PDB file of C-alpha atoms in Angstrom:
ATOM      1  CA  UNK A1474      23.662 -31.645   9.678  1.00 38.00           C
ATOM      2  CA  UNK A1475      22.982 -28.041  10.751  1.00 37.00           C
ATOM      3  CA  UNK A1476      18.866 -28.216  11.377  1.00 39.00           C
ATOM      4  CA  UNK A1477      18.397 -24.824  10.764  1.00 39.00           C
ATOM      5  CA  UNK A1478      16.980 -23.054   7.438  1.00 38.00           C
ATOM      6  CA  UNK A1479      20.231 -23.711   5.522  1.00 37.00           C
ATOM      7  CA  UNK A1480      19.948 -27.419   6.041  1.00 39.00           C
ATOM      8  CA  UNK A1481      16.308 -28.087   5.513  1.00 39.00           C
ATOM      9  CA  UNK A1482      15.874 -25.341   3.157  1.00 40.00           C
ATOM     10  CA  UNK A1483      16.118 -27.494  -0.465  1.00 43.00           C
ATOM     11  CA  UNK A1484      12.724 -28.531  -0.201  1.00 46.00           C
ATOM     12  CA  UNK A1485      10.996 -30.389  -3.602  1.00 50.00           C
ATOM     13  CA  UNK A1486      10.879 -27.967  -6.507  1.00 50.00           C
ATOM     14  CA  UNK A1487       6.820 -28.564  -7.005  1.00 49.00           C
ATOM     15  CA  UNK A1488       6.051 -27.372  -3.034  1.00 52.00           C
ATOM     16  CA  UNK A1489       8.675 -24.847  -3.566  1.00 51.00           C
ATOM     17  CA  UNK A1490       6.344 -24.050  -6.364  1.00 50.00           C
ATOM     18  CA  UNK A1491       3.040 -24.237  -3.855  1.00 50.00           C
ATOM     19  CA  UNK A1492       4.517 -22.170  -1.084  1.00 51.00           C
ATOM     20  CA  UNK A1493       5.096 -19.251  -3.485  1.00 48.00           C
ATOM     21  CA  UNK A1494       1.843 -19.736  -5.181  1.00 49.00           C
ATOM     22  CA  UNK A1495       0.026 -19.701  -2.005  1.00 50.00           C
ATOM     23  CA  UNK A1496       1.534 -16.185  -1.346  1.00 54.00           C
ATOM     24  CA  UNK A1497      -1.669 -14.448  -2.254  1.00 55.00           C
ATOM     25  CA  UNK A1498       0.489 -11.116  -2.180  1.00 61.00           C
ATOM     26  CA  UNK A1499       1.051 -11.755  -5.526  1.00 65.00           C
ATOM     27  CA  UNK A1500      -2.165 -11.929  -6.433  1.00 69.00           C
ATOM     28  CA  UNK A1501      -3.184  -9.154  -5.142  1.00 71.00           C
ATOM     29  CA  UNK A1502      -0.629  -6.863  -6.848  1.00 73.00           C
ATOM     30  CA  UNK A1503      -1.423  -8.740 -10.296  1.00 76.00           C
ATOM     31  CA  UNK A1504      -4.998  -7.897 -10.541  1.00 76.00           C
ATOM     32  CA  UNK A1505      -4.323  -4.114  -8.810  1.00 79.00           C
ATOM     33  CA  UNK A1506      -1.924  -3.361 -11.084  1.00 83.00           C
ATOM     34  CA  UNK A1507      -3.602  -4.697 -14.205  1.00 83.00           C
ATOM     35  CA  UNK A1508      -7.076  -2.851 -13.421  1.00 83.00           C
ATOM     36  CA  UNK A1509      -4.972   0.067 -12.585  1.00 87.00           C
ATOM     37  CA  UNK A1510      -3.206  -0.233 -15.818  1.00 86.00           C
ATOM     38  CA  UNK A1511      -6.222  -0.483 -17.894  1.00 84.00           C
ATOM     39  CA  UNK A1512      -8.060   2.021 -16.536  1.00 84.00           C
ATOM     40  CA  UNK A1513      -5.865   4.540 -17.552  1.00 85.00           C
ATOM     41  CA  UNK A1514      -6.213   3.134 -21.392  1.00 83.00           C
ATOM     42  CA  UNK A1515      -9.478   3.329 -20.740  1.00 80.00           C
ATOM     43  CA  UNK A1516      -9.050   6.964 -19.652  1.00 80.00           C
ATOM     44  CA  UNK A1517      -7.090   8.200 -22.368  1.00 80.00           C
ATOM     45  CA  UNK A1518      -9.410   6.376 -25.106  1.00 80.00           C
ATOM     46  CA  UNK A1519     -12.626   8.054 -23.621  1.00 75.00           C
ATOM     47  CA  UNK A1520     -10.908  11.259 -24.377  1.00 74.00           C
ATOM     48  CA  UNK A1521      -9.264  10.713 -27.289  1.00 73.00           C
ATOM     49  CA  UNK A1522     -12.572   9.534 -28.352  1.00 73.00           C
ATOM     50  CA  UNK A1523     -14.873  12.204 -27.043  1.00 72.00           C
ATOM     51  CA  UNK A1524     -16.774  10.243 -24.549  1.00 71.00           C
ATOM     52  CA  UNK A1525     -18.837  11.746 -21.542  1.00 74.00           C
ATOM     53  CA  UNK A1526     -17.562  11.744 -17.615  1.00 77.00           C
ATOM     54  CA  UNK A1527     -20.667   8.986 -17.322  1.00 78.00           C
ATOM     55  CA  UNK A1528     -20.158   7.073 -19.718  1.00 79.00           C
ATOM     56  CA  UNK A1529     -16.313   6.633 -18.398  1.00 78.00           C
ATOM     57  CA  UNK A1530     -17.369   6.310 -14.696  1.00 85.00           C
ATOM     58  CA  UNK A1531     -20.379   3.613 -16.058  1.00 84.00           C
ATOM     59  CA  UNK A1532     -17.260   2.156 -17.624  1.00 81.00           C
ATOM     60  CA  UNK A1533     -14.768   2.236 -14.868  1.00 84.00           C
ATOM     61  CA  UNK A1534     -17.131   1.277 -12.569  1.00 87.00           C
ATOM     62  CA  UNK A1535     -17.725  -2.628 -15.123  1.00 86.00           C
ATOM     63  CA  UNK A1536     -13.953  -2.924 -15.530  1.00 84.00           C
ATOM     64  CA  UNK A1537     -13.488  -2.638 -11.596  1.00 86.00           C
ATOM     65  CA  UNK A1538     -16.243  -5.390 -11.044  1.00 85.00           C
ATOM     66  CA  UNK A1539     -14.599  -7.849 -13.649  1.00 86.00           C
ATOM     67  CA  UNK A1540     -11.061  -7.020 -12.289  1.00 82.00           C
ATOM     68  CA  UNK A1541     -12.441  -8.111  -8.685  1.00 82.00           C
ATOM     69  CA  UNK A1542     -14.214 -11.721 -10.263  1.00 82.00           C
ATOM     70  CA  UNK A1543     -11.275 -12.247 -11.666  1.00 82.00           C
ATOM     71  CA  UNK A1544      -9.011 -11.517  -8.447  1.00 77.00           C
ATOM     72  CA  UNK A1545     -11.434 -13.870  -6.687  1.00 77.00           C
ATOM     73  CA  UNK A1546     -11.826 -16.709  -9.225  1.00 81.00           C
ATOM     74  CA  UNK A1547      -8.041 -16.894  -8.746  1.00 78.00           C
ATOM     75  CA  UNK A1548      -8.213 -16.960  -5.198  1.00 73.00           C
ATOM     76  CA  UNK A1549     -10.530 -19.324  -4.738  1.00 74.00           C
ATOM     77  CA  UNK A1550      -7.914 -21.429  -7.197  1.00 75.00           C
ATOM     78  CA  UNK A1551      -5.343 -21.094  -4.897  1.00 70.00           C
ATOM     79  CA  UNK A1552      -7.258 -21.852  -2.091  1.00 67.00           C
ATOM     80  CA  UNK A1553      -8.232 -25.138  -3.579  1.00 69.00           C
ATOM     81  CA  UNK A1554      -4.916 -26.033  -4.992  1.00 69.00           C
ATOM     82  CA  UNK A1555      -3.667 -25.486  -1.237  1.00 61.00           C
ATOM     83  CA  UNK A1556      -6.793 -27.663   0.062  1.00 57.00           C
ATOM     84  CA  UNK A1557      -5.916 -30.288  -2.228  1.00 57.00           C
ATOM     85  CA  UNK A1558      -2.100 -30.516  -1.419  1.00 55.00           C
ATOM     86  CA  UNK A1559      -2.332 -29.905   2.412  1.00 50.00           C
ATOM     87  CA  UNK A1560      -2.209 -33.528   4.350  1.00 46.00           C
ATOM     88  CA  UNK A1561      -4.609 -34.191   7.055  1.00 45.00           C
ATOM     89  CA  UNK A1562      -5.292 -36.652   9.215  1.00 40.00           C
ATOM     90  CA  UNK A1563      -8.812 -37.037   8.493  1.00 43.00           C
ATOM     91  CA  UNK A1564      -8.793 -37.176   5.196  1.00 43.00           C
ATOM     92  CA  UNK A1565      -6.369 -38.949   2.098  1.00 54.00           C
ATOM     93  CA  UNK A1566      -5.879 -42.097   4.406  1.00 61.00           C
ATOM     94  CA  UNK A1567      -8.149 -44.498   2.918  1.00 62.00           C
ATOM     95  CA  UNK A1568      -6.093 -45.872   0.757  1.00 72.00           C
ATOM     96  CA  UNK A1569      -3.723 -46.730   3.902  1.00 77.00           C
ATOM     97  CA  UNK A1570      -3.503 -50.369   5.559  1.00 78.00           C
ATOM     98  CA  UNK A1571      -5.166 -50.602   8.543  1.00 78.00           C
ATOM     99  CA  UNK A1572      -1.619 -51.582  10.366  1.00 81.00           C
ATOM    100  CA  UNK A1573      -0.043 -48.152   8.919  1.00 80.00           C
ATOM    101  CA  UNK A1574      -2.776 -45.998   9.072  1.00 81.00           C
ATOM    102  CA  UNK A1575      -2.428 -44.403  12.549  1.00 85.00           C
ATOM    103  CA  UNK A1576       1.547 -43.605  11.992  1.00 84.00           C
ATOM    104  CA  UNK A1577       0.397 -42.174   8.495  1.00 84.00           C
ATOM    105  CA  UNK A1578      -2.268 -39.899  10.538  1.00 84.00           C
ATOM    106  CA  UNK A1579       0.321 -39.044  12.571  1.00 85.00           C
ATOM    107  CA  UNK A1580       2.779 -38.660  10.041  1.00 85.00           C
ATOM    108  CA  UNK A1581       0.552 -35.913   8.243  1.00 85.00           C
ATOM    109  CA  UNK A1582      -0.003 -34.146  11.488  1.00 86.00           C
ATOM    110  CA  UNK A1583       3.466 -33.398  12.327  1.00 86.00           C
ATOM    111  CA  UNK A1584       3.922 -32.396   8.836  1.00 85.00           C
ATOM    112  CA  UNK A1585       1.655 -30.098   8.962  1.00 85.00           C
ATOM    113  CA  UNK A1586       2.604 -28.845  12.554  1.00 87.00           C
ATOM    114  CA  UNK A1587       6.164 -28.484  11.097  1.00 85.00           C
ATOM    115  CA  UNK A1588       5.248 -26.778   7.781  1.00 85.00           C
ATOM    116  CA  UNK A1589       3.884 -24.326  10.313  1.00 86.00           C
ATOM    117  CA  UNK A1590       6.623 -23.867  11.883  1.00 85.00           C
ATOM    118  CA  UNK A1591       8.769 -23.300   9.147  1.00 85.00           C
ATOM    119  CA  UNK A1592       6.241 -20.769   7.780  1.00 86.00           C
ATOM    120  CA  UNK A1593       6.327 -18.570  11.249  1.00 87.00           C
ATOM    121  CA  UNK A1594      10.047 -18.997  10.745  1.00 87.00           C
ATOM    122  CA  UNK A1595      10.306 -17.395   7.253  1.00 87.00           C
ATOM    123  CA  UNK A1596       8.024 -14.685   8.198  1.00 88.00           C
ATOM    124  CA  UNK A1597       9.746 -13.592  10.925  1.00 89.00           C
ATOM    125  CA  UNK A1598      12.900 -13.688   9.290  1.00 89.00           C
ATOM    126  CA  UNK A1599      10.919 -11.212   6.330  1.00 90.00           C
ATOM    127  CA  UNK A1600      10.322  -8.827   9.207  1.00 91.00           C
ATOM    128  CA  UNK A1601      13.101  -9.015  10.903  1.00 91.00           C
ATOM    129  CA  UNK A1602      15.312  -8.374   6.942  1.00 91.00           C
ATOM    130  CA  UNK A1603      12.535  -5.028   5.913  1.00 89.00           C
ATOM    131  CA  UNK A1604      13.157  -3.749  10.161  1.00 89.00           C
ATOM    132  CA  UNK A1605      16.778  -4.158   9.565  1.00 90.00           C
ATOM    133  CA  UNK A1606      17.220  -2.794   5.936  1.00 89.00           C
ATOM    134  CA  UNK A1607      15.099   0.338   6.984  1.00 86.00           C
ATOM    135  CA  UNK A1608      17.571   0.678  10.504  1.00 87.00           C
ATOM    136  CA  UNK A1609      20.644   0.263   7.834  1.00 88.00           C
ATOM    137  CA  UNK A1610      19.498   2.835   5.076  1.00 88.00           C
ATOM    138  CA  UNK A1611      20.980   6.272   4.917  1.00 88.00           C
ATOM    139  CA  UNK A1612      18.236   7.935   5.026  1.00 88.00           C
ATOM    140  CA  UNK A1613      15.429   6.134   7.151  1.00 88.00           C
ATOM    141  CA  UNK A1614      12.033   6.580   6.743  1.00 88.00           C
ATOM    142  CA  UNK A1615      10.135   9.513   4.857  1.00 91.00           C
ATOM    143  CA  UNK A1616       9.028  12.462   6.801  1.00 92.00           C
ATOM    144  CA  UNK A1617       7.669  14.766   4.323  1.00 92.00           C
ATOM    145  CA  UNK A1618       7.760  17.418   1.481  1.00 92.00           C
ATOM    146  CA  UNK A1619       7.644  20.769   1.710  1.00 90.00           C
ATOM    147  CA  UNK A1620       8.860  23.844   0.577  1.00 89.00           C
ATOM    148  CA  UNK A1621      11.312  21.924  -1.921  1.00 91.00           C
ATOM    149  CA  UNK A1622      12.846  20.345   0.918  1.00 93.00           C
ATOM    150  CA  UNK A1623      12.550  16.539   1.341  1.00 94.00           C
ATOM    151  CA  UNK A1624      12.998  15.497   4.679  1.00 94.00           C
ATOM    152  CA  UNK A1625      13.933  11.925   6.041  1.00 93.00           C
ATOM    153  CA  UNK A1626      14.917  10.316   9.461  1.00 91.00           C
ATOM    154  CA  UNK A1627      18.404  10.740   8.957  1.00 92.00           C
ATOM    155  CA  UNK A1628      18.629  13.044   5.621  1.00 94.00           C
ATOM    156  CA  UNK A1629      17.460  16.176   3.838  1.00 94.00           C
ATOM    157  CA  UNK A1630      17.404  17.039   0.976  1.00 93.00           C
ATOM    158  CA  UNK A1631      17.297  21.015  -0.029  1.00 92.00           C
ATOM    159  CA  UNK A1632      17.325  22.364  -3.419  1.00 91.00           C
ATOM    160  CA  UNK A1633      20.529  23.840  -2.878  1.00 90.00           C
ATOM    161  CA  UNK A1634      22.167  20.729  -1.013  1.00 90.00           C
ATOM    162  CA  UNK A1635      21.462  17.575   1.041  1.00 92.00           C
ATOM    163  CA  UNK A1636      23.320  15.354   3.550  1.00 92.00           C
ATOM    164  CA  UNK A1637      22.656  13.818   6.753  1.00 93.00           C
ATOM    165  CA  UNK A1638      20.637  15.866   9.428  1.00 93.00           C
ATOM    166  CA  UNK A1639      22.863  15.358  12.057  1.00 93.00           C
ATOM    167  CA  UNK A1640      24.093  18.412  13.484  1.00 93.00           C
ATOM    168  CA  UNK A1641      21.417  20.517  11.006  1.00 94.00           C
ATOM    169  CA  UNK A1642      19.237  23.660  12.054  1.00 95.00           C
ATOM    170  CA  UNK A1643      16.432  25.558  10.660  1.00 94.00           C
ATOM    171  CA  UNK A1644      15.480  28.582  11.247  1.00 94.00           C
ATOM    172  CA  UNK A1645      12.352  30.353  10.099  1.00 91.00           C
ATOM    173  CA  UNK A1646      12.596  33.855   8.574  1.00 80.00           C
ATOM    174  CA  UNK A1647       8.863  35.399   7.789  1.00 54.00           C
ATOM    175  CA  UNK A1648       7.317  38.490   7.426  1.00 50.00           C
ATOM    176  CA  UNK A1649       6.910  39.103  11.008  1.00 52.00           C
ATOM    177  CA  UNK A1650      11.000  39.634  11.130  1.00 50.00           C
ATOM    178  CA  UNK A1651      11.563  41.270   8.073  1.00 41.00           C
ATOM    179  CA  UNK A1652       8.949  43.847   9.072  1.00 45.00           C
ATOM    180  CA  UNK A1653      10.754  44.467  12.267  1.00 48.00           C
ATOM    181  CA  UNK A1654      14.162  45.079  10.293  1.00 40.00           C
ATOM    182  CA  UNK A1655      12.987  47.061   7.893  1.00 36.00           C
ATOM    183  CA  UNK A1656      10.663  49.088  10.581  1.00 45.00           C
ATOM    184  CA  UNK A1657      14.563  49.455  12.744  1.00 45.00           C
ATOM    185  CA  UNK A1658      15.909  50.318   9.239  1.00 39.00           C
ATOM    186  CA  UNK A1659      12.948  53.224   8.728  1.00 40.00           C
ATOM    187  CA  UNK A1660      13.504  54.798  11.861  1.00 41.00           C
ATOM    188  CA  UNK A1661      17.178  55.033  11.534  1.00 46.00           C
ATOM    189  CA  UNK A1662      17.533  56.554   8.026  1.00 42.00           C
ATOM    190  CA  UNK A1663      14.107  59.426   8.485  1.00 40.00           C
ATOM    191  CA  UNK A1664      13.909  59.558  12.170  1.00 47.00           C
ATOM    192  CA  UNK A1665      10.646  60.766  13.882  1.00 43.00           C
ATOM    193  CA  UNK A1666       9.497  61.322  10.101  1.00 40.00           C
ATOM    194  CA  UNK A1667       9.298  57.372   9.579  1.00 39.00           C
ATOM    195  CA  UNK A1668       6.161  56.971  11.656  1.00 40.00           C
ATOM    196  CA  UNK A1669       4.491  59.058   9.018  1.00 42.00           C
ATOM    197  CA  UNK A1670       6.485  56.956   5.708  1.00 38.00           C
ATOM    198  CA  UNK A1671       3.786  54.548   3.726  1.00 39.00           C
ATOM    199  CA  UNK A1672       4.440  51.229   4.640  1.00 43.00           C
ATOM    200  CA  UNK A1673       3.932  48.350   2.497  1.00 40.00           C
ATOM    201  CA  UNK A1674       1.000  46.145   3.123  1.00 40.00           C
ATOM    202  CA  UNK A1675       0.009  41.715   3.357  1.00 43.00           C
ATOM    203  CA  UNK A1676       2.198  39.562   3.932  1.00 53.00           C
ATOM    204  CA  UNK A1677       5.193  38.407   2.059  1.00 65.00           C
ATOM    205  CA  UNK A1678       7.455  35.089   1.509  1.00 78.00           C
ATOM    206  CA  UNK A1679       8.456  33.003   4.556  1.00 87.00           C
ATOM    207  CA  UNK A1680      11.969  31.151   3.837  1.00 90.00           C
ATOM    208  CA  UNK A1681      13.130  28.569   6.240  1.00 92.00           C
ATOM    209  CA  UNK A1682      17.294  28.723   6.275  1.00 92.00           C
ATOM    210  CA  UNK A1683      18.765  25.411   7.060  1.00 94.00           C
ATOM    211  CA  UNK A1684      22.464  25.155   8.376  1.00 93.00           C
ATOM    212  CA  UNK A1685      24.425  21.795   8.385  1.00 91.00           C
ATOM    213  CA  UNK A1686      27.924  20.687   8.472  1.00 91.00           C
ATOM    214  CA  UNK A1687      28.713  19.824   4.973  1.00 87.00           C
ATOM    215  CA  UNK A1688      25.710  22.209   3.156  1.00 88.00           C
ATOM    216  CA  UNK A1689      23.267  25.196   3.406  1.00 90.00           C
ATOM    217  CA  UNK A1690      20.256  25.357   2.154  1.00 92.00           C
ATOM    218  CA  UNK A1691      16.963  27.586   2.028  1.00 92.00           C
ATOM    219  CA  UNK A1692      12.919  25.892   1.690  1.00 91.00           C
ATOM    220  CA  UNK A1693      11.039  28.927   0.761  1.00 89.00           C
ATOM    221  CA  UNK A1694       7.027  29.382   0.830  1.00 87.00           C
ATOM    222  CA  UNK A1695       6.010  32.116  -1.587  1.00 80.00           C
ATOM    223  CA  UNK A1696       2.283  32.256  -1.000  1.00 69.00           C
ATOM    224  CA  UNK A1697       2.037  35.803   0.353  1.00 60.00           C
ATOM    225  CA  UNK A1698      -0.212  35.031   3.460  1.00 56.00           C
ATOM    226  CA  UNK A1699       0.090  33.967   6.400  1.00 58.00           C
ATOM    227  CA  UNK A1700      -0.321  30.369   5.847  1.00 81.00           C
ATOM    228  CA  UNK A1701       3.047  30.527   3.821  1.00 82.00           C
ATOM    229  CA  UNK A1702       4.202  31.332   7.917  1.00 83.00           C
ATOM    230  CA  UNK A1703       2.559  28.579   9.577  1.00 85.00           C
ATOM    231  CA  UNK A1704       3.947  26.329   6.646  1.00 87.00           C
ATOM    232  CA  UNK A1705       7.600  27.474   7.217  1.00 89.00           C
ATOM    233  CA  UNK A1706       7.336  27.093  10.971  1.00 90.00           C
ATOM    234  CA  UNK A1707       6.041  23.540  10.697  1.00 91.00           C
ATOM    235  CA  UNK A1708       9.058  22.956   8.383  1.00 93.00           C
ATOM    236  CA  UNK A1709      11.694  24.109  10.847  1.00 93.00           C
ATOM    237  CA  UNK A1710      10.264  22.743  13.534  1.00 94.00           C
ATOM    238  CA  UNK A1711       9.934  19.204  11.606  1.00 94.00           C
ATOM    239  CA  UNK A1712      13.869  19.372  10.860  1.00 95.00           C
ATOM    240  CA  UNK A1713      15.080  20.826  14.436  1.00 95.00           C
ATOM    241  CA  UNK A1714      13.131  17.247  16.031  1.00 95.00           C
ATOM    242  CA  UNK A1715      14.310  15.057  13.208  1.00 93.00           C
ATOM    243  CA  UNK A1716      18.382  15.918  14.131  1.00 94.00           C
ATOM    244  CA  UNK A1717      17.594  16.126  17.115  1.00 94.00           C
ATOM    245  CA  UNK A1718      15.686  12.484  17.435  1.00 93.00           C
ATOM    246  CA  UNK A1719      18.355  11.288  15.177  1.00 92.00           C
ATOM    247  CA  UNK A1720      20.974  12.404  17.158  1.00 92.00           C
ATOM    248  CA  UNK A1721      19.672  11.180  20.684  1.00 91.00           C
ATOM    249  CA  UNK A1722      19.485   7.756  18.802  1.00 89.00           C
ATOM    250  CA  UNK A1723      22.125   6.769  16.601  1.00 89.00           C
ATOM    251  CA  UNK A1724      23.936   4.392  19.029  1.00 90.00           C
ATOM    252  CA  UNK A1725      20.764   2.781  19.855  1.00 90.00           C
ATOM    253  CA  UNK A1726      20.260   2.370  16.158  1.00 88.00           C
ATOM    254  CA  UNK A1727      23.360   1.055  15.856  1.00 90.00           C
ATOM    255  CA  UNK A1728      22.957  -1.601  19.062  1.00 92.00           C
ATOM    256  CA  UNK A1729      19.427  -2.484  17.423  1.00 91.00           C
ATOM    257  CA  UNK A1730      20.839  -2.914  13.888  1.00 91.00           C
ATOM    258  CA  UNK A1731      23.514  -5.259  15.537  1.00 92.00           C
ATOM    259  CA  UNK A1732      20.893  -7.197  17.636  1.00 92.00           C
ATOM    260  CA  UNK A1733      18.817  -8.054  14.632  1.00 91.00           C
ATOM    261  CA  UNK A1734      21.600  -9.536  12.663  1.00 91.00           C
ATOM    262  CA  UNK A1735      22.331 -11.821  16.150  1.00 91.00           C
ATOM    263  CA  UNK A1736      18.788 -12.769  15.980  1.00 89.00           C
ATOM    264  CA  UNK A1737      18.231 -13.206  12.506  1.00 89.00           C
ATOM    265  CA  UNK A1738      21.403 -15.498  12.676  1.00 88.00           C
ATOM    266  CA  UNK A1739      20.191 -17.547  15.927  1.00 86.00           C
ATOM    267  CA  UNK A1740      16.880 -18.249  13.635  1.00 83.00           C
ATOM    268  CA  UNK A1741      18.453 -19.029  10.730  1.00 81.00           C
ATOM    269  CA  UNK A1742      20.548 -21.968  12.551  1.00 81.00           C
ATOM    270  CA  UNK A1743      17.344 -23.703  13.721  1.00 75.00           C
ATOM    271  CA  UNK A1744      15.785 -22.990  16.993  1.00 78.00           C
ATOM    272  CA  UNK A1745      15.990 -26.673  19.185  1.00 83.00           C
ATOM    273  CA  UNK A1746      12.236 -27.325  18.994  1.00 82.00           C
ATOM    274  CA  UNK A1747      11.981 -26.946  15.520  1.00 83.00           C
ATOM    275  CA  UNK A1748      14.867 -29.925  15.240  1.00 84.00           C
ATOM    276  CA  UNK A1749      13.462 -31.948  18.036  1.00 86.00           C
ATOM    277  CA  UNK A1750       9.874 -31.915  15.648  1.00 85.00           C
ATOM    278  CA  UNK A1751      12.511 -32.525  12.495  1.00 85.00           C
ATOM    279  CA  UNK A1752      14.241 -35.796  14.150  1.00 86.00           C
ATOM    280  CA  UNK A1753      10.173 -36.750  14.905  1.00 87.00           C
ATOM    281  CA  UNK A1754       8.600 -36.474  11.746  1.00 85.00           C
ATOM    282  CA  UNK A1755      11.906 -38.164  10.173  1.00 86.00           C
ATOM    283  CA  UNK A1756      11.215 -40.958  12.520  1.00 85.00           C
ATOM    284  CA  UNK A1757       7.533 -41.796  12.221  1.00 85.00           C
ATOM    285  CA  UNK A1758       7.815 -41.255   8.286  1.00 84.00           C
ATOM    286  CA  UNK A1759      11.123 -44.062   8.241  1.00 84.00           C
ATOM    287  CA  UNK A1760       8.247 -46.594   9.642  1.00 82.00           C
ATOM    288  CA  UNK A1761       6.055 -46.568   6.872  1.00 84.00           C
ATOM    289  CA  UNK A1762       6.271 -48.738   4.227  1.00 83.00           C
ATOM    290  CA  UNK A1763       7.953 -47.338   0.471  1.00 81.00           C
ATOM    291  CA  UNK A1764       4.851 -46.678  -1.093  1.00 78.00           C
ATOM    292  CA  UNK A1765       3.557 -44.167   1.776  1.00 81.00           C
ATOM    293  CA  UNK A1766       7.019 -42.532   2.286  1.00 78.00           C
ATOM    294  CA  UNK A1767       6.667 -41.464  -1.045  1.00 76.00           C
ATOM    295  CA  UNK A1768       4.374 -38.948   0.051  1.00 76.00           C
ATOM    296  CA  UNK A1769       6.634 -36.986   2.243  1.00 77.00           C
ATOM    297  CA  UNK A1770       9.004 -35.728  -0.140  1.00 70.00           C
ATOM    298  CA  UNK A1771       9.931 -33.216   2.265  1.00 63.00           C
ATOM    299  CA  UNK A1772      11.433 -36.276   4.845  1.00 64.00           C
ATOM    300  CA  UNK A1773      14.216 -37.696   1.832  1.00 56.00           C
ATOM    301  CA  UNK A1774      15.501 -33.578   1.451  1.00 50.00           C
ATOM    302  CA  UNK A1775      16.279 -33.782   5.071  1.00 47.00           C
ATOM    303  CA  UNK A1776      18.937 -36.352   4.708  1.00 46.00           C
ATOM    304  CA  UNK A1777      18.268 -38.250   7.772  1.00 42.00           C
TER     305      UNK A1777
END
């Protein structure tokens, strides 16, 4: 029988039941999302209702301190639920035969010691799935927002278009070179008379104009000062590394993305130690009488 995850993975329904209830991920997001949740209703009843900005912070403030009891008395459940289902060695073996009770102590510590194992297995297989999902998307990882241009690792996004940034450049147009075309434009159409023309004064809109292979598009910053500039130059200059970083890595993106799966593969086969400790536990549990196997549920799902 394969000893990897596939193999040993059909584990009792009821600790299939404990594992995920001692994820206390989820109850985390429960209480966040339920105090989050009702402090909006409690937002939009204070002003429905008239009340003052006290009297809803004195309020927020009491619905924040139950929310966190209550994320706490369930934690503290958990915690005990997993105390009270976790074998030790030192404890639960009184009602063990004296003849039985050191294999049964040594029974629950490789249980343990393999539960362990199994747990730094699944995790790193979780890391190993979100490193290579985020590798594999189209787009990779956020950059930023600006200018109504979204900008990824590997895509942008432009109100008038979006693909993949490879092979895209910006370029930053602000009132520093319009200035200097129209001041050419001046000089050519009133001559010597143009130094003495009323010019226009403050600054205007900075655009940054964004060329790709399959789409154009412009991000534009209409503030009218110079920080619209800086704004537009940190845009194209965000954009210009981003294609160019995504360029210069693509086929070692590729080799990584390929590398995971190999991994991911190798752990989910069973890694030799982790079936040497298997064949173990199987074989100090198969000594014990009936009524003590019984409590390694775990050891019959094996299928030794």
């Amino acid at each position: 029988m394969n000893p990897g995850v596939e193999s040993h993975g059909k584990r009792h329904p009821r600790n299939r039941l404990l594992d995920w209830a001692y994820c206390h991920k989820f109850t985390s997001w429960f209480v966040l999302i339920t105090t989050i949740l009702n402090l909006l209703a409690l937002a939009a009843n204070s002003f429905q209702a008239g009340s003052s900005v006290s009297t809803l912070l004195i309020d927020s403030l009491t619905l924040i301190v139950i929310m966190a009891g209550i994320g706490y008395v369930i934690d503290r459940a958990i915690f005990a639920l997993k105390s009270r289902n976790t074998r030790s060695s030192k404890v639960h073996s009184d009602h063990v035969p004296d003849e039985y009770r050191q294999q049964y102590q040594a029974a629950c510590s490789l249980q343990a010691k393999y539960n362990k194992a199994l747990k730094s297995q699944s995790s790193e297989l979780k890391r190993l799935a979100r490193e290579r999902r985020t590798l594999s998307s189209t787009k990779g990882k956020f950059i930023t927002v600006s200018g109504g241009v979204t900008l990824h690792e590997r895509w942008i996004k432009t109100p008038q278009g979006q693909g993949p940034i490879f092979g895209v450049r910006a370029e930053v147009e602000d009132h520093t070179g319009v200035s200097q075309r129209l001041t050419a434009t001046r000089m050519l159409t009133l001559g010597i008379f143009a130094l003495a023309a009323p010019k226009s004064s403050g600054y205007g809109s900075a655009y940054v104009k964004i060329e790709g292979p399959k789409f154009s598009g412009v991000a534009s910053f209409p503030n009218g000062t110079m920080r619209a500039s800086q704004k537009a130059l940190a845009l194209a200059a965000r954009i210009n590394n981003a294609a160019r970083w995504a360029e210069e890595h693509e086929d070692n993106r590729m080799k990584t993305i390929a590398s995971i799966a190999r991994t991911m593969s190798a752990i989910q086969q069973g890694s030799p130690e982790l079936f040497e400790m298997r064949k173990e536990l199987i074989s100090v549990v198969s000594s014990l009488p009936e009524e003590l196997k019984s409590e390694f549920p775990e050891v019959g799902d094996f299928g030794a």
